[in-house]
mmCIF file with all atom_site columns, C-alpha atoms in Angstrom:
data_model
loop_
_atom_site.group_PDB
_atom_site.id
_atom_site.type_symbol
_atom_site.label_atom_id
_atom_site.label_alt_id
_atom_site.label_comp_id
_atom_site.label_asym_id
_atom_site.label_entity_id
_atom_site.label_seq_id
_atom_site.pdbx_PDB_ins_code
_atom_site.Cartn_x
_atom_site.Cartn_y
_atom_site.Cartn_z
_atom_site.occupancy
_atom_site.B_iso_or_equiv
_atom_site.pdbx_formal_charge
_atom_site.auth_seq_id
_atom_site.auth_comp_id
_atom_site.auth_asym_id
_atom_site.auth_atom_id
_atom_site.pdbx_PDB_model_num
ATOM 1   C CA . MET A 1 1   ? -0.229  -0.242 0.399   1.00 0.00 ? 1   MET A CA 1
ATOM 2   C CA . LYS A 1 2   ? 1.628   3.081  -1.324  1.00 0.00 ? 2   LYS A CA 1
ATOM 3   C CA . PHE A 1 3   ? 2.253   5.933  1.435   1.00 0.00 ? 3   PHE A CA 1
ATOM 4   C CA . TYR A 1 4   ? 0.987   9.457  0.334   1.00 0.00 ? 4   TYR A CA 1
ATOM 5   C CA . GLU A 1 5   ? 3.229   10.969 2.922   1.00 0.00 ? 5   GLU A CA 1
ATOM 6   C CA . SER A 1 6   ? 2.522   14.777 1.719   1.00 0.00 ? 6   SER A CA 1
ATOM 7   C CA . ILE A 1 7   ? -1.311  14.512 1.206   1.00 0.00 ? 7   ILE A CA 1
ATOM 8   C CA . SER A 1 8   ? -4.080  14.431 3.902   1.00 0.00 ? 8   SER A CA 1
ATOM 9   C CA . LEU A 1 9   ? -7.752  13.156 3.235   1.00 0.00 ? 9   LEU A CA 1
ATOM 10  C CA . GLY A 1 10  ? -10.543 15.595 4.607   1.00 0.00 ? 10  GLY A CA 1
ATOM 11  C CA . ILE A 1 11  ? -13.961 13.788 4.282   1.00 0.00 ? 11  ILE A CA 1
ATOM 12  C CA . LEU A 1 12  ? -16.574 16.996 4.465   1.00 0.00 ? 12  LEU A CA 1
ATOM 13  C CA . ALA A 1 13  ? -19.316 15.604 6.987   1.00 0.00 ? 13  ALA A CA 1
ATOM 14  C CA . GLY A 1 14  ? -20.504 18.793 8.891   1.00 0.00 ? 14  GLY A CA 1
ATOM 15  C CA . GLY A 1 15  ? -23.440 19.878 7.413   1.00 0.00 ? 15  GLY A CA 1
ATOM 16  C CA . ARG A 1 16  ? -27.099 19.826 8.760   1.00 0.00 ? 16  ARG A CA 1
ATOM 17  C CA . GLY A 1 17  ? -28.671 16.871 6.811   1.00 0.00 ? 17  GLY A CA 1
ATOM 18  C CA . SER A 1 18  ? -31.681 18.745 6.100   1.00 0.00 ? 18  SER A CA 1
ATOM 19  C CA . ARG A 1 19  ? -32.695 16.472 3.428   1.00 0.00 ? 19  ARG A CA 1
ATOM 20  C CA . LEU A 1 20  ? -32.575 13.595 5.686   1.00 0.00 ? 20  LEU A CA 1
ATOM 21  C CA . ASN A 1 21  ? -34.233 14.583 8.542   1.00 0.00 ? 21  ASN A CA 1
ATOM 22  C CA . GLY A 1 22  ? -31.432 16.258 10.358  1.00 0.00 ? 22  GLY A CA 1
ATOM 23  C CA . ALA A 1 23  ? -29.457 13.145 10.144  1.00 0.00 ? 23  ALA A CA 1
ATOM 24  C CA . ASP A 1 24  ? -25.408 13.198 10.824  1.00 0.00 ? 24  ASP A CA 1
ATOM 25  C CA . LYS A 1 25  ? -24.880 12.048 7.097   1.00 0.00 ? 25  LYS A CA 1
ATOM 26  C CA . ALA A 1 26  ? -21.552 10.707 8.691   1.00 0.00 ? 26  ALA A CA 1
ATOM 27  C CA . PHE A 1 27  ? -23.679 7.976  10.251  1.00 0.00 ? 27  PHE A CA 1
ATOM 28  C CA . VAL A 1 28  ? -25.799 7.174  8.016   1.00 0.00 ? 28  VAL A CA 1
ATOM 29  C CA . ARG A 1 29  ? -25.422 3.582  6.721   1.00 0.00 ? 29  ARG A CA 1
ATOM 30  C CA . HIS A 1 30  ? -25.166 2.809  2.708   1.00 0.00 ? 30  HIS A CA 1
ATOM 31  C CA . GLU A 1 31  ? -23.926 -0.600 1.558   1.00 0.00 ? 31  GLU A CA 1
ATOM 32  C CA . ASP A 1 32  ? -23.845 -1.514 4.961   1.00 0.00 ? 32  ASP A CA 1
ATOM 33  C CA . LYS A 1 33  ? -21.456 0.890  6.359   1.00 0.00 ? 33  LYS A CA 1
ATOM 34  C CA . PHE A 1 34  ? -21.422 4.316  7.584   1.00 0.00 ? 34  PHE A CA 1
ATOM 35  C CA . LEU A 1 35  ? -21.264 7.180  4.768   1.00 0.00 ? 35  LEU A CA 1
ATOM 36  C CA . CYS A 1 36  ? -17.559 7.888  6.024   1.00 0.00 ? 36  CYS A CA 1
ATOM 37  C CA . GLU A 1 37  ? -16.548 4.107  6.165   1.00 0.00 ? 37  GLU A CA 1
ATOM 38  C CA . ARG A 1 38  ? -17.271 3.520  2.676   1.00 0.00 ? 38  ARG A CA 1
ATOM 39  C CA . ILE A 1 39  ? -14.926 6.606  1.666   1.00 0.00 ? 39  ILE A CA 1
ATOM 40  C CA . LEU A 1 40  ? -12.387 5.168  3.996   1.00 0.00 ? 40  LEU A CA 1
ATOM 41  C CA . ASP A 1 41  ? -12.767 1.609  2.977   1.00 0.00 ? 41  ASP A CA 1
ATOM 42  C CA . LYS A 1 42  ? -12.685 2.648  -0.825  1.00 0.00 ? 42  LYS A CA 1
ATOM 43  C CA . LEU A 1 43  ? -9.906  5.044  -0.382  1.00 0.00 ? 43  LEU A CA 1
ATOM 44  C CA . ASP A 1 44  ? -7.132  2.178  1.148   1.00 0.00 ? 44  ASP A CA 1
ATOM 45  C CA . MET A 1 45  ? -4.591  4.350  1.450   1.00 0.00 ? 45  MET A CA 1
ATOM 46  C CA . ARG A 1 46  ? -1.871  5.790  3.896   1.00 0.00 ? 46  ARG A CA 1
ATOM 47  C CA . PHE A 1 47  ? -2.611  9.586  3.805   1.00 0.00 ? 47  PHE A CA 1
ATOM 48  C CA . ALA A 1 48  ? -0.440  11.798 6.066   1.00 0.00 ? 48  ALA A CA 1
ATOM 49  C CA . GLY A 1 49  ? -3.814  12.449 8.220   1.00 0.00 ? 49  GLY A CA 1
ATOM 50  C CA . LYS A 1 50  ? -7.167  11.652 7.945   1.00 0.00 ? 50  LYS A CA 1
ATOM 51  C CA . TYR A 1 51  ? -9.904  14.273 8.517   1.00 0.00 ? 51  TYR A CA 1
ATOM 52  C CA . ILE A 1 52  ? -13.336 14.836 8.962   1.00 0.00 ? 52  ILE A CA 1
ATOM 53  C CA . SER A 1 53  ? -15.077 17.910 9.057   1.00 0.00 ? 53  SER A CA 1
ATOM 54  C CA . ALA A 1 54  ? -18.076 16.814 11.263  1.00 0.00 ? 54  ALA A CA 1
ATOM 55  C CA . ARG A 1 55  ? -20.759 18.387 13.234  1.00 0.00 ? 55  ARG A CA 1
ATOM 56  C CA . GLU A 1 56  ? -20.266 17.112 16.801  1.00 0.00 ? 56  GLU A CA 1
ATOM 57  C CA . PRO A 1 57  ? -17.667 14.943 18.930  1.00 0.00 ? 57  PRO A CA 1
ATOM 58  C CA . ASP A 1 58  ? -17.960 11.512 18.302  1.00 0.00 ? 58  ASP A CA 1
ATOM 59  C CA . GLU A 1 59  ? -16.695 8.842  20.007  1.00 0.00 ? 59  GLU A CA 1
ATOM 60  C CA . ARG A 1 60  ? -16.827 6.346  16.958  1.00 0.00 ? 60  ARG A CA 1
ATOM 61  C CA . TYR A 1 61  ? -14.391 8.551  14.721  1.00 0.00 ? 61  TYR A CA 1
ATOM 62  C CA . ALA A 1 62  ? -11.423 7.178  16.779  1.00 0.00 ? 62  ALA A CA 1
ATOM 63  C CA . SER A 1 63  ? -12.212 3.567  15.901  1.00 0.00 ? 63  SER A CA 1
ATOM 64  C CA . MET A 1 64  ? -11.688 4.744  12.197  1.00 0.00 ? 64  MET A CA 1
ATOM 65  C CA . ASN A 1 65  ? -8.515  6.325  12.562  1.00 0.00 ? 65  ASN A CA 1
ATOM 66  C CA . LEU A 1 66  ? -10.300 9.794  11.522  1.00 0.00 ? 66  LEU A CA 1
ATOM 67  C CA . THR A 1 67  ? -9.293  12.916 13.900  1.00 0.00 ? 67  THR A CA 1
ATOM 68  C CA . PRO A 1 68  ? -12.528 15.150 13.688  1.00 0.00 ? 68  PRO A CA 1
ATOM 69  C CA . VAL A 1 69  ? -12.446 18.832 13.143  1.00 0.00 ? 69  VAL A CA 1
ATOM 70  C CA . PHE A 1 70  ? -15.125 21.689 13.403  1.00 0.00 ? 70  PHE A CA 1
ATOM 71  C CA . ASP A 1 71  ? -15.976 25.031 11.496  1.00 0.00 ? 71  ASP A CA 1
ATOM 72  C CA . LYS A 1 72  ? -14.371 27.989 13.526  1.00 0.00 ? 72  LYS A CA 1
ATOM 73  C CA . ARG A 1 73  ? -17.468 29.934 11.978  1.00 0.00 ? 73  ARG A CA 1
ATOM 74  C CA . ALA A 1 74  ? -20.929 30.526 12.926  1.00 0.00 ? 74  ALA A CA 1
ATOM 75  C CA . ALA A 1 75  ? -22.914 26.773 12.956  1.00 0.00 ? 75  ALA A CA 1
ATOM 76  C CA . PHE A 1 76  ? -23.710 25.181 9.518   1.00 0.00 ? 76  PHE A CA 1
ATOM 77  C CA . SER A 1 77  ? -21.751 28.239 7.593   1.00 0.00 ? 77  SER A CA 1
ATOM 78  C CA . GLY A 1 78  ? -21.780 25.936 4.673   1.00 0.00 ? 78  GLY A CA 1
ATOM 79  C CA . PRO A 1 79  ? -18.988 23.608 3.201   1.00 0.00 ? 79  PRO A CA 1
ATOM 80  C CA . LEU A 1 80  ? -16.247 26.181 2.901   1.00 0.00 ? 80  LEU A CA 1
ATOM 81  C CA . ALA A 1 81  ? -16.106 26.511 6.510   1.00 0.00 ? 81  ALA A CA 1
ATOM 82  C CA . GLY A 1 82  ? -15.195 22.950 6.983   1.00 0.00 ? 82  GLY A CA 1
ATOM 83  C CA . ILE A 1 83  ? -12.655 23.072 3.642   1.00 0.00 ? 83  ILE A CA 1
ATOM 84  C CA . GLU A 1 84  ? -11.282 25.965 6.358   1.00 0.00 ? 84  GLU A CA 1
ATOM 85  C CA . ALA A 1 85  ? -11.265 23.913 9.157   1.00 0.00 ? 85  ALA A CA 1
ATOM 86  C CA . LEU A 1 86  ? -10.007 21.007 7.105   1.00 0.00 ? 86  LEU A CA 1
ATOM 87  C CA . LEU A 1 87  ? -6.891  22.842 5.725   1.00 0.00 ? 87  LEU A CA 1
ATOM 88  C CA . GLU A 1 88  ? -5.500  24.468 9.308   1.00 0.00 ? 88  GLU A CA 1
ATOM 89  C CA . ALA A 1 89  ? -5.755  21.261 10.915  1.00 0.00 ? 89  ALA A CA 1
ATOM 90  C CA . CYS A 1 90  ? -3.855  19.745 7.900   1.00 0.00 ? 90  CYS A CA 1
ATOM 91  C CA . GLU A 1 91  ? 0.227   19.113 8.327   1.00 0.00 ? 91  GLU A CA 1
ATOM 92  C CA . SER A 1 92  ? 0.585   17.900 4.992   1.00 0.00 ? 92  SER A CA 1
ATOM 93  C CA . GLU A 1 93  ? 0.921   19.941 1.698   1.00 0.00 ? 93  GLU A CA 1
ATOM 94  C CA . TYR A 1 94  ? -1.874  18.715 0.202   1.00 0.00 ? 94  TYR A CA 1
ATOM 95  C CA . LEU A 1 95  ? -5.321  17.695 1.440   1.00 0.00 ? 95  LEU A CA 1
ATOM 96  C CA . LEU A 1 96  ? -8.247  15.764 -0.485  1.00 0.00 ? 96  LEU A CA 1
ATOM 97  C CA . THR A 1 97  ? -11.161 16.909 -0.036  1.00 0.00 ? 97  THR A CA 1
ATOM 98  C CA . ILE A 1 98  ? -14.732 14.306 -0.364  1.00 0.00 ? 98  ILE A CA 1
ATOM 99  C CA . PRO A 1 99  ? -17.712 15.243 0.239   1.00 0.00 ? 99  PRO A CA 1
ATOM 100 C CA . VAL A 1 100 ? -19.188 12.094 3.098   1.00 0.00 ? 100 VAL A CA 1
ATOM 101 C CA . ASP A 1 101 ? -22.376 11.719 0.758   1.00 0.00 ? 101 ASP A CA 1
ATOM 102 C CA . ILE A 1 102 ? -20.371 10.739 -2.458  1.00 0.00 ? 102 ILE A CA 1
ATOM 103 C CA . LYS A 1 103 ? -22.371 7.990  -4.249  1.00 0.00 ? 103 LYS A CA 1
ATOM 104 C CA . ASN A 1 104 ? -19.555 6.353  -6.109  1.00 0.00 ? 104 ASN A CA 1
ATOM 105 C CA . VAL A 1 105 ? -15.781 7.114  -4.991  1.00 0.00 ? 105 VAL A CA 1
ATOM 106 C CA . PRO A 1 106 ? -14.037 7.307  -8.117  1.00 0.00 ? 106 PRO A CA 1
ATOM 107 C CA . VAL A 1 107 ? -10.587 5.483  -6.817  1.00 0.00 ? 107 VAL A CA 1
ATOM 108 C CA . LYS A 1 108 ? -8.315  5.454  -10.142 1.00 0.00 ? 108 LYS A CA 1
ATOM 109 C CA . LEU A 1 109 ? -8.911  8.893  -10.852 1.00 0.00 ? 109 LEU A CA 1
ATOM 110 C CA . VAL A 1 110 ? -7.843  9.920  -6.943  1.00 0.00 ? 110 VAL A CA 1
ATOM 111 C CA . LYS A 1 111 ? -5.257  8.029  -7.304  1.00 0.00 ? 111 LYS A CA 1
ATOM 112 C CA . GLU A 1 112 ? -4.080  9.822  -10.376 1.00 0.00 ? 112 GLU A CA 1
ATOM 113 C CA . TRP A 1 113 ? -4.348  12.932 -8.511  1.00 0.00 ? 113 TRP A CA 1
ATOM 114 C CA . LEU A 1 114 ? -2.168  11.454 -6.043  1.00 0.00 ? 114 LEU A CA 1
ATOM 115 C CA . ASP A 1 115 ? 0.648   10.482 -7.996  1.00 0.00 ? 115 ASP A CA 1
ATOM 116 C CA . ASN A 1 116 ? 0.736   13.811 -9.379  1.00 0.00 ? 116 ASN A CA 1
ATOM 117 C CA . PRO A 1 117 ? -0.763  16.647 -7.013  1.00 0.00 ? 117 PRO A CA 1
ATOM 118 C CA . GLU A 1 118 ? -0.648  20.141 -8.841  1.00 0.00 ? 118 GLU A CA 1
ATOM 119 C CA . ALA A 1 119 ? -0.735  23.513 -6.815  1.00 0.00 ? 119 ALA A CA 1
ATOM 120 C CA . PRO A 1 120 ? -2.992  25.409 -6.272  1.00 0.00 ? 120 PRO A CA 1
ATOM 121 C CA . GLY A 1 121 ? -4.926  22.396 -6.679  1.00 0.00 ? 121 GLY A CA 1
ATOM 122 C CA . MET A 1 122 ? -7.549  20.515 -9.261  1.00 0.00 ? 122 MET A CA 1
ATOM 123 C CA . GLN A 1 123 ? -11.302 19.872 -9.004  1.00 0.00 ? 123 GLN A CA 1
ATOM 124 C CA . LEU A 1 124 ? -13.567 17.851 -10.629 1.00 0.00 ? 124 LEU A CA 1
ATOM 125 C CA . LEU A 1 125 ? -15.541 18.260 -13.725 1.00 0.00 ? 125 LEU A CA 1
ATOM 126 C CA . ASP A 1 126 ? -17.869 14.819 -14.182 1.00 0.00 ? 126 ASP A CA 1
ATOM 127 C CA . SER A 1 127 ? -21.118 14.263 -16.242 1.00 0.00 ? 127 SER A CA 1
ATOM 128 C CA . ASP A 1 128 ? -23.122 16.255 -13.477 1.00 0.00 ? 128 ASP A CA 1
ATOM 129 C CA . GLY A 1 129 ? -20.947 19.148 -14.080 1.00 0.00 ? 129 GLY A CA 1
ATOM 130 C CA . MET A 1 130 ? -18.735 20.840 -11.699 1.00 0.00 ? 130 MET A CA 1
ATOM 131 C CA . GLN A 1 131 ? -17.727 19.080 -8.097  1.00 0.00 ? 131 GLN A CA 1
ATOM 132 C CA . PRO A 1 132 ? -16.286 21.977 -6.234  1.00 0.00 ? 132 PRO A CA 1
ATOM 133 C CA . LEU A 1 133 ? -16.420 19.571 -2.995  1.00 0.00 ? 133 LEU A CA 1
ATOM 134 C CA . PHE A 1 134 ? -14.294 16.788 -4.895  1.00 0.00 ? 134 PHE A CA 1
ATOM 135 C CA . ALA A 1 135 ? -10.808 18.844 -5.250  1.00 0.00 ? 135 ALA A CA 1
ATOM 136 C CA . LEU A 1 136 ? -7.179  18.524 -4.117  1.00 0.00 ? 136 LEU A CA 1
ATOM 137 C CA . TRP A 1 137 ? -5.796  21.803 -2.380  1.00 0.00 ? 137 TRP A CA 1
ATOM 138 C CA . HIS A 1 138 ? -2.618  22.822 -1.806  1.00 0.00 ? 138 HIS A CA 1
ATOM 139 C CA . VAL A 1 139 ? -2.775  23.870 1.932   1.00 0.00 ? 139 VAL A CA 1
ATOM 140 C CA . ASP A 1 140 ? -0.204  26.804 1.312   1.00 0.00 ? 140 ASP A CA 1
ATOM 141 C CA . SER A 1 141 ? -1.485  28.120 -1.741  1.00 0.00 ? 141 SER A CA 1
ATOM 142 C CA . CYS A 1 142 ? -5.396  27.897 -0.292  1.00 0.00 ? 142 CYS A CA 1
ATOM 143 C CA . LEU A 1 143 ? -5.849  28.781 3.189   1.00 0.00 ? 143 LEU A CA 1
ATOM 144 C CA . SER A 1 144 ? -5.569  32.318 2.923   1.00 0.00 ? 144 SER A CA 1
ATOM 145 C CA . THR A 1 145 ? -8.093  32.918 0.073   1.00 0.00 ? 145 THR A CA 1
ATOM 146 C CA . VAL A 1 146 ? -10.459 30.376 1.842   1.00 0.00 ? 146 VAL A CA 1
ATOM 147 C CA . ARG A 1 147 ? -10.084 32.790 5.267   1.00 0.00 ? 147 ARG A CA 1
ATOM 148 C CA . GLN A 1 148 ? -10.417 35.705 3.260   1.00 0.00 ? 148 GLN A CA 1
ATOM 149 C CA . ALA A 1 149 ? -13.375 34.741 1.683   1.00 0.00 ? 149 ALA A CA 1
ATOM 150 C CA . LEU A 1 150 ? -15.528 33.552 4.608   1.00 0.00 ? 150 LEU A CA 1
ATOM 151 C CA . ASP A 1 151 ? -14.687 36.675 6.160   1.00 0.00 ? 151 ASP A CA 1
ATOM 152 C CA . GLY A 1 152 ? -16.157 38.629 2.993   1.00 0.00 ? 152 GLY A CA 1
ATOM 153 C CA . GLN A 1 153 ? -18.966 36.713 4.086   1.00 0.00 ? 153 GLN A CA 1
ATOM 154 C CA . GLU A 1 154 ? -18.523 34.253 0.800   1.00 0.00 ? 154 GLU A CA 1
ATOM 155 C CA . LYS A 1 155 ? -19.960 30.940 1.055   1.00 0.00 ? 155 LYS A CA 1
ATOM 156 C CA . ALA A 1 156 ? -19.248 29.428 -2.156  1.00 0.00 ? 156 ALA A CA 1
ATOM 157 C CA . VAL A 1 157 ? -16.884 26.834 -2.957  1.00 0.00 ? 157 VAL A CA 1
ATOM 158 C CA . HIS A 1 158 ? -16.871 26.935 -6.488  1.00 0.00 ? 158 HIS A CA 1
ATOM 159 C CA . SER A 1 159 ? -15.862 30.924 -6.231  1.00 0.00 ? 159 SER A CA 1
ATOM 160 C CA . VAL A 1 160 ? -13.017 30.643 -4.727  1.00 0.00 ? 160 VAL A CA 1
ATOM 161 C CA . LEU A 1 161 ? -11.610 27.601 -6.760  1.00 0.00 ? 161 LEU A CA 1
ATOM 162 C CA . SER A 1 162 ? -12.164 29.952 -9.777  1.00 0.00 ? 162 SER A CA 1
ATOM 163 C CA . LYS A 1 163 ? -10.181 32.731 -7.647  1.00 0.00 ? 163 LYS A CA 1
ATOM 164 C CA . LEU A 1 164 ? -7.057  30.249 -6.678  1.00 0.00 ? 164 LEU A CA 1
ATOM 165 C CA . ASN A 1 165 ? -7.521  28.874 -10.262 1.00 0.00 ? 165 ASN A CA 1
ATOM 166 C CA . PHE A 1 166 ? -7.763  25.206 -9.966  1.00 0.00 ? 166 PHE A CA 1
ATOM 167 C CA . ARG A 1 167 ? -6.947  23.170 -12.807 1.00 0.00 ? 167 ARG A CA 1
ATOM 168 C CA . ILE A 1 168 ? -9.884  21.706 -13.780 1.00 0.00 ? 168 ILE A CA 1
ATOM 169 C CA . ILE A 1 169 ? -10.124 18.106 -14.199 1.00 0.00 ? 169 ILE A CA 1
ATOM 170 C CA . ASP A 1 170 ? -12.377 17.129 -17.022 1.00 0.00 ? 170 ASP A CA 1
ATOM 171 C CA . ARG A 1 171 ? -13.540 13.378 -16.100 1.00 0.00 ? 171 ARG A CA 1
ATOM 172 C CA . THR A 1 172 ? -17.651 14.003 -17.858 1.00 0.00 ? 172 THR A CA 1
ATOM 173 C CA . ASP A 1 173 ? -17.290 9.947  -18.356 1.00 0.00 ? 173 ASP A CA 1
ATOM 174 C CA . ILE A 1 174 ? -17.889 9.668  -15.034 1.00 0.00 ? 174 ILE A CA 1
ATOM 175 C CA . GLN A 1 175 ? -20.529 10.301 -12.282 1.00 0.00 ? 175 GLN A CA 1
ATOM 176 C CA . ILE A 1 176 ? -19.597 10.514 -8.682  1.00 0.00 ? 176 ILE A CA 1
ATOM 177 C CA . GLY A 1 177 ? -23.577 11.320 -7.754  1.00 0.00 ? 177 GLY A CA 1
ATOM 178 C CA . ASN A 1 178 ? -24.877 11.945 -3.779  1.00 0.00 ? 178 ASN A CA 1
ATOM 179 C CA . LEU A 1 179 ? -26.727 10.706 -1.158  1.00 0.00 ? 179 LEU A CA 1
ATOM 180 C CA . ASN A 1 180 ? -28.985 13.712 -0.054  1.00 0.00 ? 180 ASN A CA 1
ATOM 181 C CA . THR A 1 181 ? -32.178 11.912 -0.076  1.00 0.00 ? 181 THR A CA 1
ATOM 182 C CA . PRO A 1 182 ? -33.920 8.567  1.254   1.00 0.00 ? 182 PRO A CA 1
ATOM 183 C CA . GLU A 1 183 ? -34.306 8.232  -2.977  1.00 0.00 ? 183 GLU A CA 1
ATOM 184 C CA . ASP A 1 184 ? -30.609 8.433  -3.322  1.00 0.00 ? 184 ASP A CA 1
ATOM 185 C CA . PHE A 1 185 ? -30.468 5.516  -1.066  1.00 0.00 ? 185 PHE A CA 1
ATOM 186 C CA . ASN A 1 186 ? -32.852 3.294  -3.029  1.00 0.00 ? 186 ASN A CA 1
ATOM 187 C CA . THR A 1 187 ? -31.252 3.926  -6.235  1.00 0.00 ? 187 THR A CA 1
ATOM 188 C CA . LEU A 1 188 ? -28.073 2.058  -8.107  1.00 0.00 ? 188 LEU A CA 1
#
């Protein structure tokens, strides 16, 4: 198993889960696993660190070797606040962010990114369009821009990625999808 010593994994799971009756998505089950466990199992790689932008502390994270981090902004300030918390916690050069509700983890693509990281970062364009939460961030190049955006009340991740001039990886041959609603869990 390859060790990506300059890259950490950051799972975004700090949202409200409003379309799932307020459920903490990290611990919603799909394919007989918690959503956060699915990502860890599919990305069976050694990272410099494994973090999760979490809603609240939970002892189950320790058993998964995940370090929970929490938004520094007002409650539920959106995914950009989760990315800020992950970037601040990250001790490696790069951070791979993946939303916890991803339906299909493109393992081969992730390995390509990890083997050839680029600063300031990379983001995915799949068959559904831009996927700003599925991105590889060069920590030193990105953290201050993310902070400034949040300080200026900006909450759109895609807007920050545009300012940072992330390389867009066009993979319209795949679809990562998401698990946002009860219906999403019932479709293959």
